[in-house]
Amino acid sequence: MIEIKGLHKYFGDLHVLKGIDLNVAKGEVLSVIGSSGSGKSTLLYCINGLEEIQKGAVIVDGVDVHAKGTDVNKLRQNLGMVFQQWNSFPHLTALENVALAPQIVKKHSKTDALEIAAKQLKHVGLGDKLNVYPNSLSGGQQQRLAIARALAMEPEYMLFDEATSALDPELVGEVLETMRMLAEEGMTMICVTHEMGFARDVSDRVAYFHQGIMEEIGPPEQIFGEAQSEHTRKFLANVR
Amino acid sequence: MDYHFHWRPVFQKLPELLQASLTTLEVAVLSMIIGIILGLLLALARMSPIKPLRWFATCWVELARNTPALFQLFFFGFGLGAFGIHFAPYFIVLFGLSFNNAGYLAENFRGGFQAVPDTQLRAARSLGMTIPQAYIRIIIPQVLRIVYHPMTNQMVWAVLMSSLGMMVGFRELSGETQFFASKTFRIFEYFAVTALIYYAIVKIILGAAKLASIRLFRY
Ligand SMILES: Nc1ncnc2c1ncn2[C@@H]1O[C@H](COP(=O)(O)OP(=O)(O)OP(=O)(O)O)[C@@H](O)[C@H]1O
Ligand SMILES: [Mg+2]
């Protein structure tokens, strides 16, 4: 379980997250929506400790992410992350991209790591691209590569930061399909997204962020049908 | 003009000259290896938040790039000699060249580091890699590709710079040439042949670098 308690985040004087309280249970799929600059990406970075926080706490399976003694490198193995810019490692083949972290972080033998990598690449539909370098993959394929790379660490949680926003429209579908597959397999997921169809169909709950505050959270039917907050309704009217 | 060319004495000494070329190559290669390691550290130091470290690295880079290479060699020879620190000619040349290589390469590496998006570091860290792991496995390999050509040029420059060795009594290719030339007075002939040897060494390095790049950078 991910527990976020009274989380405040500043960049200098800029107050980006203003007291977030949020629990995400095992197996849950949460979509996070909201306009640009509302702090969605920052929230994800605070969850896996890529950003420091100024107040409050983030607790993953009982471990305080930002506490002094916490081994964040160990923690991050359990929190896979997929970025908007897919960030393939250009100097490594698809197989090496995925196998590297299992080998050097999880200390698997090279053979085991390669086996895990091949399995995960097949899982996301890249079984025929094992020895290809990222620059000859499409954006959608590179994003699926990034998903396989995160999955190879066998995380219990996956954080998606606008995984489809940088893709050409015709490539969005294949990545959403992969995310949908993960959700069906029972992965716990927090998905920052602009894909309202995905948020409505796949998630258990949807959270709307507005200027650093979690304005509203509830099941998709509530958010998309009878949103309580004026801001939420306005936002949704604009994106649709 | 009645200067008569005599090539025979030069050709008789060709084995010695080729032997000295190996010394030249050795000192150039070693100074490059040291230069690359120090250059990487200097580039990282220049980007570090610790001010004295930045300052130290900046001084090094500025001196290496903006003073004559010969003076840099002299520093490790006569300069430190004045303080009672004496090195053999071989080490004077090795240290001088390494100092110069590190300074030039640091600047190239810094550009290389800036050219790798910092989202690469984030992605690596998100997989649980430590900072050293992320640098060694993800960032630095990409930087080395970006700086490969400047690095090749520096290697050529190191070979040519090593000829300054003759000014501090080091018997590399130029030192050796000078030695024989002054004994036989066939100065032009000796230096003409040596120039050709340098030319060949440089061409071989450039060719090898090209082949290696095809093998190394398949992406
Ligand atoms: N490293 C940083 N330093 C300073 N300010 C930052 C930094 N990262 C983000 N911000 C600022 O924090 C605010 C929230 O940014 P964040 O990226 O979390 O928004 P977002 O909701 O993900 O927006 P988008 O939909 O554009 O991705 C923005 O005003 C942004 O400019
Ligand atoms: Mg964002």
Coordinates of C-alpha atoms and ligand atoms in Angstrom, one line a residue:
Chain A
M1 CA 0.0 0.0 0.0
I2 CA 1.1 3.5 -0.8
E3 CA 0.2 6.1 1.9
I4 CA 0.6 9.8 1.2
K5 CA 0.1 11.9 4.3
G6 CA 0.0 15.7 4.4
L7 CA 2.5 16.0 1.6
H8 CA 3.9 19.4 0.8
K9 CA 6.5 20.0 -1.9
Y10 CA 8.2 23.3 -2.8
F11 CA 10.6 24.2 -5.6
G12 CA 12.2 27.2 -3.9
D13 CA 9.3 29.5 -3.2
L14 CA 7.0 27.7 -5.6
H15 CA 4.5 25.7 -3.6
V16 CA 3.8 22.8 -5.9
L17 CA 2.0 20.2 -3.7
K18 CA -0.2 21.7 -1.0
G19 CA -1.0 19.0 1.5
I20 CA -1.9 15.8 -0.4
D21 CA -3.5 12.9 1.5
L22 CA -4.0 9.8 -0.6
N23 CA -3.9 6.0 -0.1
V24 CA -3.5 3.6 -3.0
A25 CA -4.3 0.0 -2.1
K26 CA -2.6 -3.2 -3.6
G27 CA -4.2 -4.0 -6.9
E28 CA -5.8 -0.6 -7.4
V29 CA -5.5 1.4 -10.6
L30 CA -5.6 5.1 -9.9
S31 CA -5.6 7.7 -12.7
V32 CA -4.4 11.2 -11.9
I33 CA -5.8 13.9 -14.2
G34 CA -5.4 17.7 -14.1
S35 CA -4.1 20.6 -16.1
S36 CA -0.5 21.3 -16.8
G37 CA 1.6 22.5 -13.8
S38 CA -0.8 21.1 -11.2
G39 CA 1.9 18.9 -9.7
K40 CA 1.0 15.5 -11.1
S41 CA 4.5 14.5 -12.2
T42 CA 6.0 16.0 -9.0
L43 CA 3.7 13.7 -7.0
L44 CA 5.1 10.6 -8.8
Y45 CA 8.7 11.8 -8.2
C46 CA 7.9 12.3 -4.5
I47 CA 6.5 8.7 -4.3
N48 CA 9.7 7.1 -5.5
G49 CA 12.0 9.6 -3.9
L50 CA 13.4 11.2 -7.0
E51 CA 12.3 14.5 -5.4
E52 CA 12.8 15.5 -1.9
I53 CA 9.7 16.6 0.1
Q54 CA 9.4 19.4 2.6
K55 CA 6.5 18.2 4.8
G56 CA 4.4 15.1 5.4
A57 CA 5.3 11.6 4.4
V58 CA 5.1 9.0 1.7
I59 CA 5.0 5.4 3.1
V60 CA 5.3 2.4 0.8
D61 CA 4.5 -1.0 2.4
G62 CA 5.3 0.5 5.8
V63 CA 8.6 2.1 4.7
D64 CA 8.9 5.9 4.9
V65 CA 10.4 6.8 1.5
H66 CA 12.0 10.1 2.7
A67 CA 13.3 9.0 6.1
K68 CA 17.0 9.2 6.6
G69 CA 17.9 5.6 6.8
T70 CA 15.7 4.4 3.9
D71 CA 17.5 2.6 1.1
V72 CA 15.8 4.3 -1.8
N73 CA 17.6 2.2 -4.4
K74 CA 16.0 -0.9 -2.9
L75 CA 12.7 0.8 -2.6
R76 CA 12.7 1.9 -6.2
Q77 CA 13.0 -1.7 -7.4
N78 CA 9.5 -2.1 -6.1
L79 CA 8.2 1.0 -7.8
G80 CA 8.6 0.9 -11.5
M81 CA 8.3 4.2 -13.4
V82 CA 7.5 5.0 -17.0
F83 CA 8.2 8.5 -18.2
Q84 CA 6.6 10.8 -20.8
Q85 CA 9.9 10.9 -22.8
W86 CA 10.5 7.1 -22.9
N87 CA 14.2 7.4 -22.1
S88 CA 15.5 4.3 -23.8
F89 CA 19.2 3.9 -23.2
P90 CA 20.4 4.5 -26.8
H91 CA 23.7 2.6 -26.5
L92 CA 22.1 -0.7 -25.5
T93 CA 19.9 -3.1 -27.5
A94 CA 16.3 -3.7 -26.4
L95 CA 17.4 -6.8 -24.6
E96 CA 20.3 -5.0 -22.9
N97 CA 18.1 -2.1 -21.9
V98 CA 15.8 -4.4 -20.0
A99 CA 18.5 -6.8 -18.7
L100 CA 20.9 -4.2 -17.2
A101 CA 19.1 -3.3 -14.0
P102 CA 18.2 -6.9 -13.1
Q103 CA 21.8 -7.7 -13.5
I104 CA 23.5 -4.8 -11.7
V105 CA 20.8 -3.8 -9.2
K106 CA 19.2 -7.1 -8.4
K107 CA 22.5 -9.0 -8.9
H108 CA 21.0 -11.7 -11.1
S109 CA 23.5 -13.6 -13.2
K110 CA 23.8 -12.3 -16.8
T111 CA 22.1 -15.4 -18.2
D112 CA 19.2 -15.0 -15.8
A113 CA 18.9 -11.3 -16.5
L114 CA 18.8 -11.9 -20.2
E115 CA 16.2 -14.5 -19.7
I116 CA 14.0 -12.2 -17.6
A117 CA 14.5 -9.4 -20.2
A118 CA 13.5 -11.6 -23.1
K119 CA 10.4 -12.7 -21.2
Q120 CA 9.3 -9.2 -20.4
L121 CA 9.9 -8.0 -24.0
K122 CA 7.7 -10.8 -25.3
H123 CA 5.2 -9.8 -22.7
V124 CA 4.9 -6.3 -24.1
G125 CA 4.9 -7.6 -27.7
L126 CA 8.5 -6.8 -28.6
G127 CA 9.7 -10.5 -28.8
D128 CA 11.0 -9.9 -32.3
K129 CA 13.0 -6.8 -31.4
L130 CA 15.4 -8.2 -28.8
N131 CA 18.6 -7.3 -30.6
V132 CA 17.5 -4.0 -32.1
Y133 CA 18.8 -0.6 -30.9
P134 CA 16.2 1.9 -29.7
N135 CA 16.8 4.3 -32.5
S136 CA 15.3 1.9 -34.9
L137 CA 12.1 1.4 -32.8
S138 CA 9.0 3.6 -33.1
G139 CA 8.0 5.8 -30.2
G140 CA 5.3 3.4 -29.2
Q141 CA 7.7 0.5 -29.3
Q142 CA 10.3 2.5 -27.2
Q143 CA 7.6 3.2 -24.6
R144 CA 6.7 -0.5 -24.4
L145 CA 10.4 -1.2 -24.1
A146 CA 10.4 1.3 -21.1
I147 CA 7.5 -0.6 -19.6
A148 CA 9.3 -4.0 -20.0
R149 CA 12.4 -2.4 -18.5
A150 CA 10.5 -1.4 -15.4
L151 CA 8.6 -4.7 -15.2
A152 CA 11.9 -6.7 -15.3
M153 CA 12.6 -5.5 -11.7
E154 CA 9.4 -7.3 -10.7
P155 CA 7.9 -4.2 -9.0
E156 CA 4.6 -4.4 -7.1
Y157 CA 3.8 -0.8 -8.1
M158 CA 4.0 1.0 -11.4
L159 CA 4.0 4.8 -11.8
F160 CA 3.1 6.1 -15.3
D161 CA 3.8 9.8 -16.0
E162 CA 1.9 10.6 -19.2
A163 CA 3.2 7.6 -20.9
T164 CA 1.4 8.4 -24.1
S165 CA 1.6 12.2 -24.3
A166 CA 4.8 12.3 -26.4
L167 CA 3.6 9.7 -28.9
D168 CA 2.1 10.2 -32.4
P169 CA -1.7 9.6 -32.2
E170 CA -1.5 6.4 -34.1
L171 CA 1.0 4.9 -31.6
V172 CA -1.0 5.8 -28.4
G173 CA -3.2 2.7 -28.7
E174 CA -0.5 0.1 -28.5
V175 CA 0.9 1.6 -25.3
L176 CA -2.6 2.0 -23.7
E177 CA -3.3 -1.6 -24.6
T178 CA -0.1 -2.7 -22.7
M179 CA -1.1 -0.6 -19.7
R180 CA -4.6 -2.1 -19.8
M181 CA -3.1 -5.6 -19.9
L182 CA -1.0 -4.8 -16.8
A183 CA -4.1 -3.5 -15.0
E184 CA -6.0 -6.7 -15.8
E185 CA -3.1 -8.7 -14.4
G186 CA -3.6 -7.0 -11.1
M187 CA -0.7 -4.6 -11.1
T188 CA -1.0 -1.7 -8.7
M189 CA -0.8 1.4 -10.9
I190 CA -0.8 5.2 -10.6
C191 CA -1.3 6.7 -14.0
V192 CA -0.9 10.4 -14.7
T193 CA -2.8 10.7 -17.9
H194 CA -4.5 12.9 -20.4
E195 CA -6.3 9.9 -21.9
M196 CA -9.8 10.3 -20.4
G197 CA -11.0 7.1 -22.1
F198 CA -8.3 5.1 -20.3
A199 CA -9.0 6.8 -17.0
R200 CA -12.7 6.1 -17.3
D201 CA -12.5 2.5 -18.5
V202 CA -9.4 1.1 -16.7
S203 CA -9.1 2.8 -13.4
D204 CA -10.8 2.0 -10.1
R205 CA -10.5 5.6 -9.0
V206 CA -9.7 8.9 -10.6
A207 CA -8.1 11.9 -8.8
Y208 CA -8.3 15.4 -10.2
F209 CA -5.4 17.7 -9.3
H210 CA -5.8 21.5 -9.4
Q211 CA -3.0 23.9 -8.5
G212 CA -1.2 21.6 -6.1
I213 CA -4.4 20.3 -4.4
M214 CA -6.2 17.1 -4.9
E215 CA -9.5 18.7 -5.6
E216 CA -11.5 15.5 -6.0
I217 CA -11.1 11.8 -6.0
G218 CA -13.6 9.0 -6.7
P219 CA -14.7 6.2 -9.0
P220 CA -14.7 7.1 -12.7
E221 CA -18.5 7.3 -12.7
Q222 CA -18.4 10.0 -10.1
I223 CA -15.7 12.1 -11.7
F224 CA -16.9 11.8 -15.2
G225 CA -20.6 11.7 -14.4
E226 CA -21.4 13.8 -11.3
A227 CA -18.2 15.6 -10.3
Q228 CA -18.7 17.5 -7.0
S229 CA -16.2 20.2 -7.7
E230 CA -16.7 23.1 -10.0
H231 CA -13.0 23.0 -11.1
T232 CA -13.3 19.3 -12.1
R233 CA -16.4 19.9 -14.2
K234 CA -14.7 22.8 -15.9
F235 CA -11.5 20.8 -16.6
L236 CA -13.5 17.9 -18.0
A237 CA -15.6 20.2 -20.2
N238 CA -12.5 21.6 -21.7
V239 CA -10.7 18.3 -22.4
R240 CA -13.7 16.7 -24.0
Chain B
M1 CA 74.2 24.7 -53.7
D2 CA 76.4 21.7 -53.1
Y3 CA 74.6 19.9 -50.3
H4 CA 74.6 16.2 -51.1
F5 CA 71.9 14.1 -49.7
H6 CA 73.1 11.0 -47.9
W7 CA 70.2 8.7 -46.9
R8 CA 72.2 5.6 -46.1
P9 CA 73.2 6.6 -42.5
V10 CA 69.5 7.3 -41.9
F11 CA 68.4 4.0 -43.2
Q12 CA 71.0 2.2 -41.1
K13 CA 69.5 3.7 -38.0
L14 CA 65.9 2.9 -39.1
P15 CA 65.6 0.0 -36.5
E16 CA 66.5 2.5 -33.7
L17 CA 64.1 5.1 -35.1
L18 CA 61.3 2.5 -35.2
Q19 CA 62.1 1.4 -31.7
A20 CA 61.9 5.0 -30.6
S21 CA 58.5 5.3 -32.3
L22 CA 57.3 2.6 -30.0
T23 CA 58.4 4.7 -27.1
T24 CA 56.6 7.7 -28.6
L25 CA 53.5 5.6 -29.0
E26 CA 53.7 4.2 -25.5
V27 CA 54.0 7.5 -23.8
A28 CA 51.2 9.0 -26.0
V29 CA 48.8 6.1 -25.2
L30 CA 49.5 6.1 -21.5
S31 CA 49.1 9.9 -21.4
M32 CA 45.7 9.4 -23.1
I33 CA 44.5 6.8 -20.7
I34 CA 45.5 9.0 -17.7
G35 CA 44.1 12.0 -19.5
I36 CA 40.7 10.4 -20.1
I37 CA 40.4 9.3 -16.5
L38 CA 41.5 12.7 -15.1
G39 CA 39.5 14.5 -17.8
L40 CA 36.3 12.7 -16.7
L41 CA 37.0 13.5 -13.1
L42 CA 37.7 17.2 -14.0
A43 CA 34.5 17.4 -16.0
L44 CA 32.5 16.0 -13.1
A45 CA 34.4 18.4 -10.7
R46 CA 33.5 21.4 -12.8
M47 CA 29.8 20.4 -12.6
S48 CA 30.0 19.7 -8.9
P49 CA 28.3 21.8 -6.3
I50 CA 31.5 22.0 -4.2
K51 CA 33.2 25.3 -5.0
P52 CA 36.9 24.5 -4.3
L53 CA 36.6 21.5 -6.5
R54 CA 35.1 23.5 -9.3
W55 CA 37.8 26.2 -8.9
F56 CA 40.6 23.6 -8.9
A57 CA 39.2 22.0 -12.1
T58 CA 38.7 25.3 -13.8
C59 CA 42.3 26.4 -13.1
W60 CA 43.6 23.1 -14.5
V61 CA 41.6 23.4 -17.7
E62 CA 42.5 27.0 -18.2
L63 CA 46.2 26.4 -17.7
A64 CA 46.3 23.3 -19.9
R65 CA 44.4 25.0 -22.8
N66 CA 46.0 28.5 -22.6
T67 CA 49.7 28.0 -22.0
P68 CA 52.3 26.4 -24.4
A69 CA 52.5 22.6 -24.1
L70 CA 56.3 23.0 -23.8
F71 CA 55.9 25.1 -20.7
Q72 CA 53.6 22.4 -19.2
L73 CA 56.4 19.9 -19.7
F74 CA 59.0 22.2 -18.3
F75 CA 56.8 22.6 -15.2
F76 CA 57.2 18.9 -14.5
G77 CA 60.8 19.1 -15.4
F78 CA 62.6 22.3 -14.3
G79 CA 59.6 23.7 -12.4
L80 CA 59.3 21.0 -9.9
G81 CA 63.0 20.5 -10.1
A82 CA 63.4 23.9 -8.4
F83 CA 61.6 22.5 -5.4
G84 CA 63.8 19.4 -5.3
I85 CA 61.3 17.1 -7.0
H86 CA 63.0 15.3 -9.9
F87 CA 61.4 13.0 -12.4
A88 CA 63.1 10.9 -15.1
P89 CA 62.6 12.4 -18.6
Y90 CA 60.1 9.7 -19.4
F91 CA 57.8 10.8 -16.5
I92 CA 58.3 14.5 -17.2
V93 CA 56.8 13.8 -20.7
L94 CA 54.2 11.4 -19.4
F95 CA 53.0 13.9 -16.7
G96 CA 53.1 16.9 -19.0
L97 CA 51.1 15.2 -21.7
S98 CA 48.6 13.8 -19.3
F99 CA 48.1 17.2 -17.8
N100 CA 47.5 18.7 -21.2
N101 CA 45.3 15.9 -22.4
A102 CA 43.2 16.0 -19.2
G103 CA 42.6 19.7 -19.6
Y104 CA 41.5 19.5 -23.2
L105 CA 39.4 16.4 -22.7
A106 CA 37.7 17.8 -19.6
E107 CA 36.2 20.5 -21.7
N108 CA 35.1 18.0 -24.3
F109 CA 33.6 15.8 -21.7
R110 CA 31.7 18.6 -20.1
G111 CA 30.0 19.3 -23.4
G112 CA 29.3 15.6 -23.7
F113 CA 27.7 15.4 -20.3
Q114 CA 25.5 18.4 -21.1
A115 CA 24.4 16.7 -24.3
V116 CA 23.0 13.7 -22.5
P117 CA 19.5 14.6 -21.3
D118 CA 19.2 14.5 -17.5
T119 CA 16.1 12.4 -17.9
Q120 CA 18.5 9.5 -18.7
L121 CA 19.8 9.8 -15.1
R122 CA 16.3 9.9 -13.7
A123 CA 15.3 6.8 -15.7
A124 CA 18.4 4.9 -14.5
R125 CA 17.8 6.0 -10.9
S126 CA 14.1 5.0 -11.1
L127 CA 15.3 1.4 -11.8
G128 CA 17.2 1.4 -8.5
M129 CA 20.7 2.1 -9.9
T130 CA 23.0 4.1 -7.6
I131 CA 24.5 7.3 -8.9
P132 CA 27.9 5.6 -9.7
Q133 CA 26.1 2.8 -11.5
A134 CA 24.0 5.2 -13.5
Y135 CA 27.1 7.2 -14.5
I136 CA 29.2 4.2 -15.4
R137 CA 26.6 2.2 -17.2
I138 CA 24.3 4.8 -18.7
I139 CA 25.8 8.3 -18.8
I140 CA 29.5 7.9 -19.5
P141 CA 29.1 5.4 -22.4
Q142 CA 27.0 8.0 -24.2
V143 CA 29.4 10.8 -23.4
L144 CA 32.3 8.7 -24.7
R145 CA 30.5 8.4 -28.0
I146 CA 29.8 12.1 -28.2
V147 CA 33.5 13.0 -27.5
Y148 CA 35.0 10.1 -29.6
H149 CA 36.2 12.4 -32.4
P150 CA 37.7 15.1 -30.2
M151 CA 39.3 12.2 -28.3
T152 CA 40.8 10.8 -31.5
N153 CA 42.2 14.3 -32.3
Q154 CA 43.7 14.6 -28.9
M155 CA 45.4 11.2 -29.3
V156 CA 47.0 12.5 -32.5
W157 CA 47.9 15.7 -30.8
A158 CA 49.5 13.7 -27.9
V159 CA 51.7 11.8 -30.4
L160 CA 52.9 15.0 -32.0
M161 CA 53.3 16.8 -28.7
S162 CA 55.5 14.0 -27.4
S163 CA 58.2 15.3 -29.8
L164 CA 58.7 18.0 -27.2
G165 CA 60.4 15.2 -25.2
M166 CA 63.6 16.1 -27.0
M167 CA 63.6 19.4 -25.1
V168 CA 63.8 17.6 -21.8
G169 CA 66.3 14.9 -22.9
F170 CA 63.8 12.1 -23.5
R171 CA 64.8 9.7 -26.3
E172 CA 61.5 9.3 -28.0
L173 CA 61.3 9.5 -31.8
S174 CA 62.3 13.1 -32.0
G175 CA 64.9 12.9 -29.3
E176 CA 66.4 9.9 -31.0
T177 CA 66.4 11.6 -34.3
Q178 CA 68.1 14.6 -32.9
F179 CA 70.7 12.5 -31.3
F180 CA 71.7 10.7 -34.5
A181 CA 71.3 13.8 -36.6
S182 CA 73.7 15.8 -34.5
K183 CA 76.2 12.9 -34.6
T184 CA 76.2 12.6 -38.4
F185 CA 75.2 16.1 -39.4
R186 CA 72.6 14.6 -41.7
I187 CA 70.0 16.8 -40.1
F188 CA 67.6 17.2 -43.0
E189 CA 67.6 13.6 -43.9
Y190 CA 67.0 12.4 -40.4
F191 CA 64.1 14.8 -39.8
A192 CA 62.6 14.1 -43.2
V193 CA 62.4 10.4 -42.5
T194 CA 61.1 11.0 -38.9
A195 CA 58.4 13.3 -40.3
L196 CA 57.3 10.4 -42.5
I197 CA 57.2 8.1 -39.6
Y198 CA 55.1 10.6 -37.6
Y199 CA 52.8 10.9 -40.6
A200 CA 52.4 7.1 -40.8
I201 CA 51.7 6.8 -37.0
V202 CA 49.0 9.4 -37.2
K203 CA 47.4 7.8 -40.2
I204 CA 47.4 4.4 -38.5
I205 CA 45.8 5.9 -35.4
L206 CA 43.1 7.6 -37.4
G207 CA 42.4 4.4 -39.4
A208 CA 42.3 2.3 -36.2
A209 CA 40.0 4.8 -34.5
K210 CA 37.7 4.6 -37.5
L211 CA 37.6 0.8 -37.4
A212 CA 37.1 0.8 -33.6
S213 CA 34.2 3.3 -33.9
I214 CA 32.4 1.0 -36.3
R215 CA 32.8 -1.9 -33.8
L216 CA 32.0 0.2 -30.7
F217 CA 29.1 2.3 -31.8
R218 CA 26.6 0.1 -33.5
Y219 CA 23.7 2.4 -32.7
Ligands
LIG1 N1 12.8 20.8 -11.0 C1 11.9 21.8 -10.9 N2 12.4 23.0 -10.5 C2 11.5 24.0 -10.4 N3 10.2 24.0 -10.6 C3 9.7 22.8 -11.1 C4 10.5 21.7 -11.2 N4 9.8 20.6 -11.6 C5 8.5 21.1 -11.7 N5 8.5 22.4 -11.4 C6 7.3 23.3 -11.3 O1 6.3 22.6 -10.5 C7 5.0 22.8 -11.0 C8 4.4 21.4 -11.1 O2 5.1 20.7 -12.1 P1 4.7 19.2 -12.6 O3 5.6 18.8 -13.6 O4 4.5 18.4 -11.4 O5 3.3 19.5 -13.2 P2 2.3 18.5 -14.0 O6 1.0 18.5 -13.4 O7 3.0 17.2 -14.2 O8 2.2 19.2 -15.4 P3 2.3 18.6 -16.9 O9 0.9 18.2 -17.3 O10 2.7 19.8 -17.7 O11 3.3 17.5 -17.0 C9 5.2 23.5 -12.3 O12 4.9 24.9 -12.0 C10 6.6 23.4 -12.7 O13 7.0 24.5 -13.4
MG2 MG 3.9 16.2 -15.8

